[in-house]
Amino acid sequence: MNRLCNMEPRVMDDEMLKLAVGEQGPRDEAGQLAKQEGVLFKDVLSLQLDFQNILRIDSLWQFENLRKLQLDNNVIEKIEGLENLTRLVWLDLSFNNIEAIEGLDTLVNLEDLSLFNNRISKIDSLDALAKLQVLSLGNNQIGNMMNIIYLRRFKDLRTLSLSGNPVAEAEDYRTCICAYLPDLVYLDFRRIDDQKKELAEMKHQYSVDELKHRESLMQARLEDERARREELAEHEAAFVEHLSGPSLWDSMYAEDVEGSQLSHLPGVRELLQTYKDKFVIICLNIFEYGLKQQKKRKAELDTFMGCVQEAVQEKQEQGKHKIAKFEEKHLLSLSSTRDESELTNFEIKMAEYSEDITELANVLMTLEMQLVEQLEETINMFERNIIDLVGLFVENVQSLMAQCRDLENHHHEKLLEIAISTLEKIVKGELDEDLPDAVRSLFVDKDTIVNAVGASHDIHLLKIDNREDELVTKVNSWCAHLVDKIHKDEIMRNRRRVKEINQYIDHVQSELDSLECSDLLD
Amino acid sequence: MEVLKEKVEEEEEAERAERGEKMMRPMEVRKEETIMTQEMLRDLERKLSEIEVSIPEKPSTFTKDAIDISKLPLSYQSNTPKEEHLLQVADNFSRQYSHLCPDRVPLFLHPVNECEVPKFVSTTIRPTLMPYPELYNWDTCAQFVSDFLSAVPLPDPLKPPSYLYSSTTVLKYQKGNCFDFSTLLCSMLIGARYDAYCVYGYGSQDLCHLDLTREVCPLTVKPKEMVKEEEKAPPKKYAVKPPRDLTSRFEQEQEIKRQEAIKAEEERRLKQEEEHLVEQESAKTDPLHGLRVHSWVLVLSGKREVPESFFIDPFTGRSYSTQDDHFLGIESLWNHKNYWVNMQDCWNCCKDLVFDLGDPVRWEYLLLGTDKPLLSLTEEEDDGMNDDDDVENLGKEDEDKSFDMPCSWVEQIEISPEAFETRCPNGKKVIQYKRAKLEKWAPYLNNNGLVCRLTTYEDLECTKTLEVKEWFQNREDMLELKHINKVTGLNIDYFKPGHPQALRVHSYTSMQPEMDRIMEFYETARVDGLIKREETPRTMTEYYQGRPDLLSYRHVNFGPRIKKLALNSAESNPRPVVKITERFFRNPAKPADEDVAERVFLILDERIQLRYHCREDRITASKREFLWRTEGDSKGNKIIMTPDMCLSFEVEPMEHTKKLLYQPEAMMKLKNEEKLSRHQAWESELEVLEILKLREEEEAAHALTISIYDTKRNEKSKEYREAMERVMHEEHLWQVEAQLDYLAPFLAQLPPGEKLTRWQAMRLKDECLSDFKQRLIDKANLIQARFEKETQELQKQQQWYQENQVTLTPEDEDLYLSYCSQAMFRIRILEQRLNRHKELAPLKYLAMEEKLYKDPRLVELLKVFV
């Protein structure tokens, strides 16, 4: 950019930021205080950094609460370093040398984005900006009309400027945008009048309708996907995912080469079918049982949480009440002690006051200790119950899995029988049917066929075992996690409360001390 | 059997005699008749009936003199054959009844009506559904009857009256005894589809004399608080165990025992007092207890979703259970269809009575075949039936089974809307209750809208007033109830929604400002969401709801007024504000540490205290206190925030709140808020003054509102309507005149506004007549001309036809023929008209002349010449 080329590009550093903050910070009385104490970057709400010849955005990570940032008229080439400014509502990056939109994925609250007079040729990477209302992209190098369609996803977008782009030179530029972005109110700083909008809509009706249709299809697909995912998550929470259908059975045969080869033998197909049916029924049983148990566990957890919440709430109320009573008394006495002239009276009051403080501390601590005891008991009870519940679940699932294994064993025996008889037939040359070569190759001798059938059997058993193990470990770890978390939470709560009480008592005590001190000084 | 017959006959005679001469004691009659022969009896009867004429009216305030019987319809003055038959049946029934139950009093079957005609009681009931929705339910209906009529005691408290007037007459005079009351109420209830009956029985003295002084006024009885114990949720599985109770159980028990002893003592004392009072009250016992005749209404369960049978006392309009002590026995009861005699023993008042009218053992009916279903009898009752078989058969055999009750002879009961609204006779009623007096007025009767006043007294003699409650209606200021406690001097006014200041309740001891008072408001009607404002001489507390700034409470402490010599009124010299406390609801949009829960402006100390809301999981709340010195300001120095000017306690200390940088701004803001709050307090004071002023004005003016639908009272609409009617009427008159004014064209020629001279009148008459004559001639000529034209046309056509007859097509011929017939028809009509005109014209002329002579404008002038 020739207007700035005679100046040396600068880097954003702390000094520069401090200067800017100081200049734009509070004035007058507060300004003096600000100078004395300095301003934290965290508290700054708006920052202006224009005409600074900045090349690279940097050192902004401290400005967590920034709402408005102006970085216009610099020589920035890349949008970066803005990840921490999640509260940002207004971002001005106009008159820079930016070539691509990027690095805005965390700025979910952004409403006003200006990228005027840059070198952008494509609108994208704005997906996260769901609240976008104003978008300024004038004087860029956007040449493709398809970019407009991308903007359809911003439901709140009302103002758009695109003038000065190659795309704006097209003949039906305005009507096209009006048709594709019907919610737009201002285009290139001009209000879109209704008549024109209607005309545009009529003109582009077909393509827009088609677009809408495609979008709705997409939407429906996404929703389906989401529903499926939710369902799966629910099943996973019950630790019985993929057990509602034949997928376990399918997975057993997926890697089983021999098994699928053996299915060509006469009579095996029927055998497989009945086996599959029975197997799937058992799987379904496990699945339903799992869901039921999940519901039970959830109800248990909910009641527990509710009860704990209630108990804590009650104690909290009691504590609040006690403090309120204390404060009432103390406020009155404090104001009267201030006026107290006689030293003996004053001392009596002070003594009384400090006594009250100790008592309050005791009472609050007692309440807390009571609560801790009560909760401990309750938590232990819950822990026992939930472990029992999980144990029962595991036991029952294991027994159902054992049924699966039995089925598999049974099937294995039958298969072996058929295989051996087939082998005998082949040996005798009595086999009528044609078998694929791969299958026929198994029937070389008895060992081979027995091994093949055995390998298939082993694979199946392994699959079943794996599934069972997976379930059991998952549920156990869930249980352990839960119990652990409850304990931890309770400890945290206790620490917090104790800290709070101590802090309060300290505060009151210090107030008393200061009163005494001031009085002594007088 | 012969003996029986004779006896029956004798009794019949007695009955007749009794009917003829009611004043004579039946005992005497009976005594006499045992000696007399039949002839003598007849003679006596004749004599007695002669005597009856000279007997003066019954000793009743409701005298026959007052009733104009000449205007009553025919059904009142005579009996239909069917009614006669019914009376015979009733007489027969009565004879058998008195034969079989000689120790019972005669039945109340057919008293005479206002025209001295005996009418059966059932036919006196005229079921009528009133057109007022208020009268659809039994309670309002009974209340209306009790309000509308004023009670007259029975001529003889031990006997039913010998007369029973129609409900129309009773309504007209708004007076009646208990039988009139119950007949009217019964008519209305049956009309409203209740299963209601008139009862003839015995009541307590209080009941018969409409004496409520021993009753507690229903309005003073506080509605029982519905203390519905909340169902305790079953203890949850994981509910924490309560902390161990370490107090001594023995001590607790001892304490409880002590408490109980005290309570028992208290109770005993109360009981004694109560007993004492009861004794006092029931000192006088009634010597005629159980003999006093009364009539009331019985409503049986079943219809109109009445779950249980009950009595209504028509005098008071109150309902009683059938077990009530006031009702001492039942002789008989009837509705518009039938008459039942009670055959049950009433030794225990009405408590053991079974109201199963289908049971002929308990209830002897007069007419068979009414729609009352015979309830199924159990085996035991069957046994009982056999025992008194004769009783059961009584009155049944010789009756025509298909006979049913004739229609009521009473005219339809009508209550005019005015009468309905006025309710009580003269619109006023006073009821004396135990320790209370209830006064009722018709709406709009009192010009301050007072409709009801309840005065409660401390003592039984009603000398020391305890409190007064006054109900108002149709007040422009929406005042509904005024409650004055005479002991404490506390006044409480209740308002309906719609007061200009949205006032709901106003309780005060004096109307002076800056005194103890509580005002409650309809907060939805107020912009500032004020619910309640309490005042004491030094404080003002306001409660708010639903404000955008979430203010919930403001408490203002005032200091003593600084004396100013010139101005002393409260308006110009507000009291100094010492302290303002404001509380806020939690604003969920802000974090708790930044959401102020309470702020206290200590104005004299120049101190502001803030208390923030508690976070959900905390028990302590942040606090902050600002202090500032104004001295620095006065010297012209800039105040700079110093750490000791801002004390704070933070639940969770954060770096940024500790910085002083943010405090000046907050403090300035708070200072502004303080100003605003002070202003608010001042405005509230002003508002109180304004309300008080307004209330005083309203009390002085007590204007009443009139509904736009109230055509009678709404003066404005009445005036408008009348004006409209007048205009319509005038218009109509004018139109009529305009139609007939034959003189108008001639009068118009004369100079307007001047009186006609005789000569002018003459000329006018002559002109008018000649003009009329001319018109008649013209008309005749016109008809003549038309006639000739028509004839010529016809002749022409005929000529044409004859000339072209040969060449004509059949169609043309047809056309010609039809034309001919039409033309001939027209000619004939014209001829007739002409003849008629010739006949009538002279008559018309004469009539015109006559009219002119009689015309009011000319009559004076022409009279002389005629």
Tab-separated table of N, CA and C in Angstrom, chain A residues 456-501:
chain	number	residue	atom	x	y	z
A	456	SER	N	-12.712	-70.619	13.349
A	456	SER	CA	-13.942	-69.816	13.250
A	456	SER	C	-14.586	-69.662	14.631
A	457	HIS	N	-14.667	-70.802	15.306
A	457	HIS	CA	-15.263	-70.811	16.643
A	457	HIS	C	-14.494	-69.865	17.581
A	458	ASP	N	-13.201	-69.952	17.533
A	458	ASP	CA	-12.379	-69.114	18.410
A	458	ASP	C	-12.642	-67.634	18.149
A	459	ILE	N	-12.688	-67.310	16.876
A	459	ILE	CA	-12.933	-65.902	16.543
A	459	ILE	C	-14.254	-65.437	17.146
A	460	HIS	N	-15.246	-66.267	16.974
A	460	HIS	CA	-16.568	-65.898	17.507
A	460	HIS	C	-16.514	-65.685	19.005
A	461	LEU	N	-15.904	-66.659	19.673
A	461	LEU	CA	-15.839	-66.543	21.127
A	461	LEU	C	-15.092	-65.280	21.537
A	462	LEU	N	-14.048	-64.999	20.809
A	462	LEU	CA	-13.244	-63.822	21.120
A	462	LEU	C	-14.090	-62.559	21.012
A	463	LYS	N	-14.861	-62.516	19.959
A	463	LYS	CA	-15.714	-61.331	19.754
A	463	LYS	C	-16.679	-61.157	20.921
A	464	ILE	N	-17.279	-62.268	21.273
A	464	ILE	CA	-18.264	-62.187	22.368
A	464	ILE	C	-17.567	-61.743	23.647
A	465	ASP	N	-16.411	-62.361	23.898
A	465	ASP	CA	-15.669	-61.998	25.112
A	465	ASP	C	-15.309	-60.519	25.098
A	466	ASN	N	-14.873	-60.061	23.951
A	466	ASN	CA	-14.462	-58.661	23.857
A	466	ASN	C	-15.614	-57.732	24.186
A	467	ARG	N	-16.752	-58.057	23.605
A	467	ARG	CA	-17.919	-57.192	23.835
A	467	ARG	C	-18.262	-57.152	25.321
A	468	GLU	N	-18.212	-58.349	25.903
A	468	GLU	CA	-18.551	-58.450	27.318
A	468	GLU	C	-17.559	-57.641	28.151
A	469	ASP	N	-16.290	-57.840	27.847
A	469	ASP	CA	-15.260	-57.123	28.598
A	469	ASP	C	-15.462	-55.619	28.475
A	470	GLU	N	-15.736	-55.223	27.252
A	470	GLU	CA	-15.912	-53.794	26.999
A	470	GLU	C	-17.012	-53.236	27.893
A	471	LEU	N	-18.127	-53.955	27.874
A	471	LEU	CA	-19.275	-53.497	28.650
A	471	LEU	C	-18.929	-53.403	30.124
A	472	VAL	N	-18.317	-54.493	30.611
A	472	VAL	CA	-18.065	-54.557	32.056
A	472	VAL	C	-17.076	-53.464	32.463
A	473	THR	N	-16.023	-53.307	31.689
A	473	THR	CA	-15.051	-52.283	32.077
A	473	THR	C	-15.680	-50.909	32.024
A	474	LYS	N	-16.449	-50.690	30.994
A	474	LYS	CA	-17.054	-49.362	30.862
A	474	LYS	C	-17.949	-49.048	32.054
A	475	VAL	N	-18.799	-50.003	32.369
A	475	VAL	CA	-19.758	-49.711	33.441
A	475	VAL	C	-19.029	-49.562	34.765
A	476	ASN	N	-18.017	-50.376	34.964
A	476	ASN	CA	-17.275	-50.268	36.219
A	476	ASN	C	-16.554	-48.935	36.316
A	477	SER	N	-15.948	-48.541	35.220
A	477	SER	CA	-15.199	-47.277	35.271
A	477	SER	C	-16.166	-46.118	35.471
A	478	TRP	N	-17.342	-46.227	34.855
A	478	TRP	CA	-18.350	-45.174	35.047
A	478	TRP	C	-18.687	-45.038	36.523
A	479	CYS	N	-18.915	-46.207	37.117
A	479	CYS	CA	-19.306	-46.232	38.522
A	479	CYS	C	-18.203	-45.627	39.381
A	480	ALA	N	-16.993	-46.060	39.119
A	480	ALA	CA	-15.872	-45.568	39.912
A	480	ALA	C	-15.738	-44.062	39.752
A	481	HIS	N	-15.871	-43.613	38.508
A	481	HIS	CA	-15.769	-42.189	38.243
A	481	HIS	C	-16.814	-41.395	39.013
A	482	LEU	N	-18.021	-41.938	38.946
A	482	LEU	CA	-19.137	-41.240	39.585
A	482	LEU	C	-18.874	-41.079	41.073
A	483	VAL	N	-18.531	-42.188	41.696
A	483	VAL	CA	-18.322	-42.158	43.142
A	483	VAL	C	-17.191	-41.209	43.477
A	484	ASP	N	-16.155	-41.313	42.684
A	484	ASP	CA	-15.003	-40.453	42.896
A	484	ASP	C	-15.405	-38.987	42.804
A	485	LYS	N	-16.190	-38.697	41.800
A	485	LYS	CA	-16.581	-37.309	41.564
A	485	LYS	C	-17.433	-36.789	42.727
A	486	ILE	N	-18.328	-37.658	43.168
A	486	ILE	CA	-19.192	-37.216	44.270
A	486	ILE	C	-18.351	-36.890	45.500
A	487	HIS	N	-17.412	-37.770	45.781
A	487	HIS	CA	-16.541	-37.515	46.929
A	487	HIS	C	-15.780	-36.220	46.757
A	488	LYS	N	-15.226	-36.060	45.584
A	488	LYS	CA	-14.414	-34.874	45.322
A	488	LYS	C	-15.260	-33.608	45.455
A	489	ASP	N	-16.433	-33.666	44.861
A	489	ASP	CA	-17.318	-32.492	44.906
A	489	ASP	C	-17.628	-32.110	46.344
A	490	GLU	N	-17.897	-33.141	47.125
A	490	GLU	CA	-18.259	-32.890	48.513
A	490	GLU	C	-17.073	-32.247	49.240
A	491	ILE	N	-15.901	-32.768	48.974
A	491	ILE	CA	-14.717	-32.202	49.640
A	491	ILE	C	-14.540	-30.749	49.207
A	492	MET	N	-14.702	-30.523	47.913
A	492	MET	CA	-14.556	-29.165	47.400
A	492	MET	C	-15.555	-28.226	48.064
A	493	ARG	N	-16.766	-28.721	48.146
A	493	ARG	CA	-17.823	-27.900	48.736
A	493	ARG	C	-17.472	-27.545	50.181
A	494	ASN	N	-17.037	-28.556	50.893
A	494	ASN	CA	-16.685	-28.351	52.288
A	494	ASN	C	-15.570	-27.320	52.405
A	495	ARG	N	-14.529	-27.493	51.577
A	495	ARG	CA	-13.395	-26.550	51.633
A	495	ARG	C	-13.889	-25.132	51.376
A	496	ARG	N	-14.706	-25.019	50.368
A	496	ARG	CA	-15.185	-23.681	49.989
A	496	ARG	C	-15.952	-23.032	51.129
A	497	ARG	N	-16.812	-23.831	51.720
A	497	ARG	CA	-17.638	-23.276	52.777
A	497	ARG	C	-16.776	-22.860	53.973
A	498	VAL	N	-15.834	-23.743	54.330
A	498	VAL	CA	-14.972	-23.433	55.472
A	498	VAL	C	-14.188	-22.170	55.192
A	499	LYS	N	-13.696	-22.088	53.989
A	499	LYS	CA	-12.931	-20.908	53.607
A	499	LYS	C	-13.805	-19.658	53.719
A	500	GLU	N	-15.000	-19.813	53.228
A	500	GLU	CA	-15.920	-18.677	53.239
A	500	GLU	C	-16.172	-18.217	54.668
A	501	ILE	N	-16.441	-19.192	55.520
A	501	ILE	CA	-16.740	-18.841	56.913
A	501	ILE	C	-15.539	-18.145	57.533
